Protein backbone atom coordinates (compact mmCIF):
# COMPACT_ATOMS: atom_id res chain seq x y z
CA MET A 1 135.35 138.93 159.46
CA TYR A 2 133.63 140.10 162.63
CA GLU A 3 130.39 139.87 164.46
CA GLN A 4 128.11 142.75 165.06
CA VAL A 5 126.45 143.16 168.23
CA ASP A 6 122.98 144.73 168.55
CA THR A 7 123.12 147.56 171.05
CA GLY A 8 120.79 150.07 172.57
CA PRO A 9 120.83 153.72 173.90
CA LEU A 10 122.26 152.68 177.23
CA TYR A 11 125.44 151.23 175.44
CA ASP A 12 126.08 154.70 173.70
CA GLN A 13 125.80 156.34 176.98
CA ALA A 14 128.15 153.89 178.67
CA VAL A 15 130.66 154.42 175.70
CA GLN A 16 130.29 158.21 176.05
CA LEU A 17 130.87 158.14 179.76
CA LEU A 18 134.11 155.89 179.47
CA SER A 19 135.36 158.27 176.76
CA THR A 20 134.84 161.32 179.14
CA TYR A 21 136.57 159.43 181.97
CA ARG A 22 139.39 158.77 179.71
CA SER A 23 139.79 162.26 178.71
CA VAL A 24 139.45 163.52 182.20
CA ALA A 25 142.04 160.97 183.36
CA ALA A 26 144.57 162.07 180.55
CA ARG A 27 144.06 165.74 181.64
CA MET A 28 144.66 164.86 185.17
CA ALA A 29 148.32 163.95 184.39
CA THR A 30 149.10 167.62 183.30
CA ALA A 31 146.85 169.46 185.64
CA ARG A 32 147.91 171.69 188.37
CA ALA A 33 147.52 170.80 192.00
CA SER A 34 144.55 173.08 192.47
CA THR A 35 142.87 171.52 189.48
CA ARG A 36 143.52 167.89 190.50
CA GLY A 37 141.11 167.92 193.23
CA LYS A 38 138.34 168.93 190.91
CA LEU A 39 139.34 166.46 188.23
CA ASP A 40 139.61 163.61 191.01
CA ARG A 41 136.06 164.26 192.18
CA ARG A 42 134.80 164.37 188.62
CA LEU A 43 136.58 160.89 187.99
CA GLU A 44 134.86 159.56 191.03
CA GLN A 45 131.50 160.84 189.87
CA LEU A 46 132.12 159.28 186.42
CA GLY A 47 133.20 156.03 187.90
CA GLU A 48 129.97 155.85 189.76
CA GLN A 49 127.85 156.58 186.77
CA ILE A 50 129.85 154.19 184.60
CA SER A 51 129.22 151.39 187.14
CA GLU A 52 125.52 151.99 187.32
CA ARG A 53 125.47 152.15 183.39
CA LEU A 54 127.24 148.93 183.06
CA GLY A 55 124.98 147.13 185.70
CA GLU A 56 122.12 148.02 183.35
CA LEU A 57 123.67 146.84 180.19
CA ALA A 58 122.84 143.27 178.90
CA GLU A 59 125.75 140.80 179.00
CA HIS A 60 126.44 140.90 175.23
CA GLU A 61 126.47 144.72 175.31
CA ARG A 62 128.83 144.76 178.15
CA MET A 63 131.21 142.28 176.46
CA ALA A 64 131.22 144.55 173.51
CA LEU A 65 133.08 147.23 175.62
CA THR A 66 136.62 147.57 176.83
CA GLY A 67 137.82 149.44 179.82
CA TRP A 68 135.77 147.73 182.67
CA ARG A 69 136.23 144.89 185.12
CA ASP A 70 134.10 143.03 187.54
CA GLY A 71 133.75 144.55 190.95
CA ILE A 72 134.53 143.15 194.30
CA ILE A 73 130.86 142.41 194.86
CA ALA A 74 129.21 139.93 192.40
CA GLY A 75 126.98 141.94 189.93
CA THR A 76 129.01 145.10 190.18
CA TYR A 77 131.42 146.46 187.53
CA ASP A 78 134.20 149.15 187.88
CA VAL A 79 136.06 151.14 185.50
CA ASP A 80 139.46 149.65 184.55
CA HIS A 81 141.69 152.82 184.69
CA GLU A 82 144.87 150.97 183.56
CA ALA A 83 143.16 149.45 180.56
CA LEU A 84 141.71 152.90 179.49
CA MET A 85 144.92 154.68 179.88
CA GLU A 86 147.15 151.94 178.35
CA GLN A 87 146.01 152.45 174.94
CA PRO A 88 144.47 156.04 174.75
CA TYR A 89 143.73 155.92 171.02
CA GLU A 90 142.15 152.66 170.86
CA SER A 91 138.28 152.37 170.59
CA ILE A 92 136.30 151.90 173.76
CA ARG A 93 134.00 149.59 171.48
CA ARG A 94 135.66 146.21 171.34
CA ILE A 95 136.49 145.18 167.79
CA ASP A 96 137.66 141.66 167.46
CA ARG A 97 138.51 140.53 163.93
CA TRP A 98 139.64 137.20 162.56
CA THR A 99 140.54 135.68 159.37
CA GLU A 100 138.51 133.06 157.85
CA GLU A 101 140.52 130.22 156.18
CA TYR A 102 139.04 128.37 153.12
CA ASP A 103 139.98 126.39 150.48
CA PRO A 104 139.90 127.99 147.07
CA ALA A 105 139.06 124.79 145.45
CA ASP A 106 135.75 124.76 147.19
CA TYR A 107 134.86 128.06 145.33
CA GLU A 108 136.06 127.24 141.90
CA THR A 109 133.32 127.28 139.38
CA THR A 110 134.68 125.85 136.06
CA GLN A 111 131.95 124.97 133.49
CA PRO A 112 132.83 122.09 131.21
CA VAL A 113 133.42 123.25 127.55
CA SER A 114 131.89 120.88 125.07
CA ALA A 115 133.96 120.06 122.09
CA SER A 116 131.25 120.96 119.57
CA SER A 117 130.78 124.47 120.81
CA ASN A 118 133.21 127.06 119.55
CA PRO A 119 132.90 130.40 121.48
CA ASN A 120 134.55 132.51 118.90
CA ALA A 121 132.12 131.12 116.19
CA GLU A 122 129.23 131.96 118.42
CA LEU A 123 130.34 135.34 119.25
CA LEU A 124 130.79 136.19 115.42
CA LYS A 125 127.33 134.71 114.73
CA PHE A 126 125.96 136.96 117.36
CA LEU A 127 127.77 140.09 116.07
CA ARG A 128 126.66 139.49 112.42
CA THR A 129 122.88 139.19 113.46
CA GLY A 130 122.30 142.93 113.19
CA LEU A 131 124.06 143.17 109.86
CA ASP A 132 121.80 140.63 107.92
């Protein structure tokens, strides 16, 4: 089971920005020294945009995302670089699943069969109605 959260267009933009941040950060690991400066500036810009977007999201939308943490100042949010890079193939959208336990005895639907009714006889009677 899982619970679905209603989200808006700002949520989709935040997901896209976090995904772009993760891609640029992964590219940074194998980039040349001359390119690293450009990528570093791009990461800073993306980090600022993500912080703004996270501040605009509702609490339930923010909780449906991974890869962010509370900022130093109350009410601000930062990119959690380690969390994003730790599992690069995991979804940025948080997916929490849990199993529900139930007692099968609660769902059994057994109908009492009366002694006078014979299901085979009733079936034969039904099948012969078209022949008479």
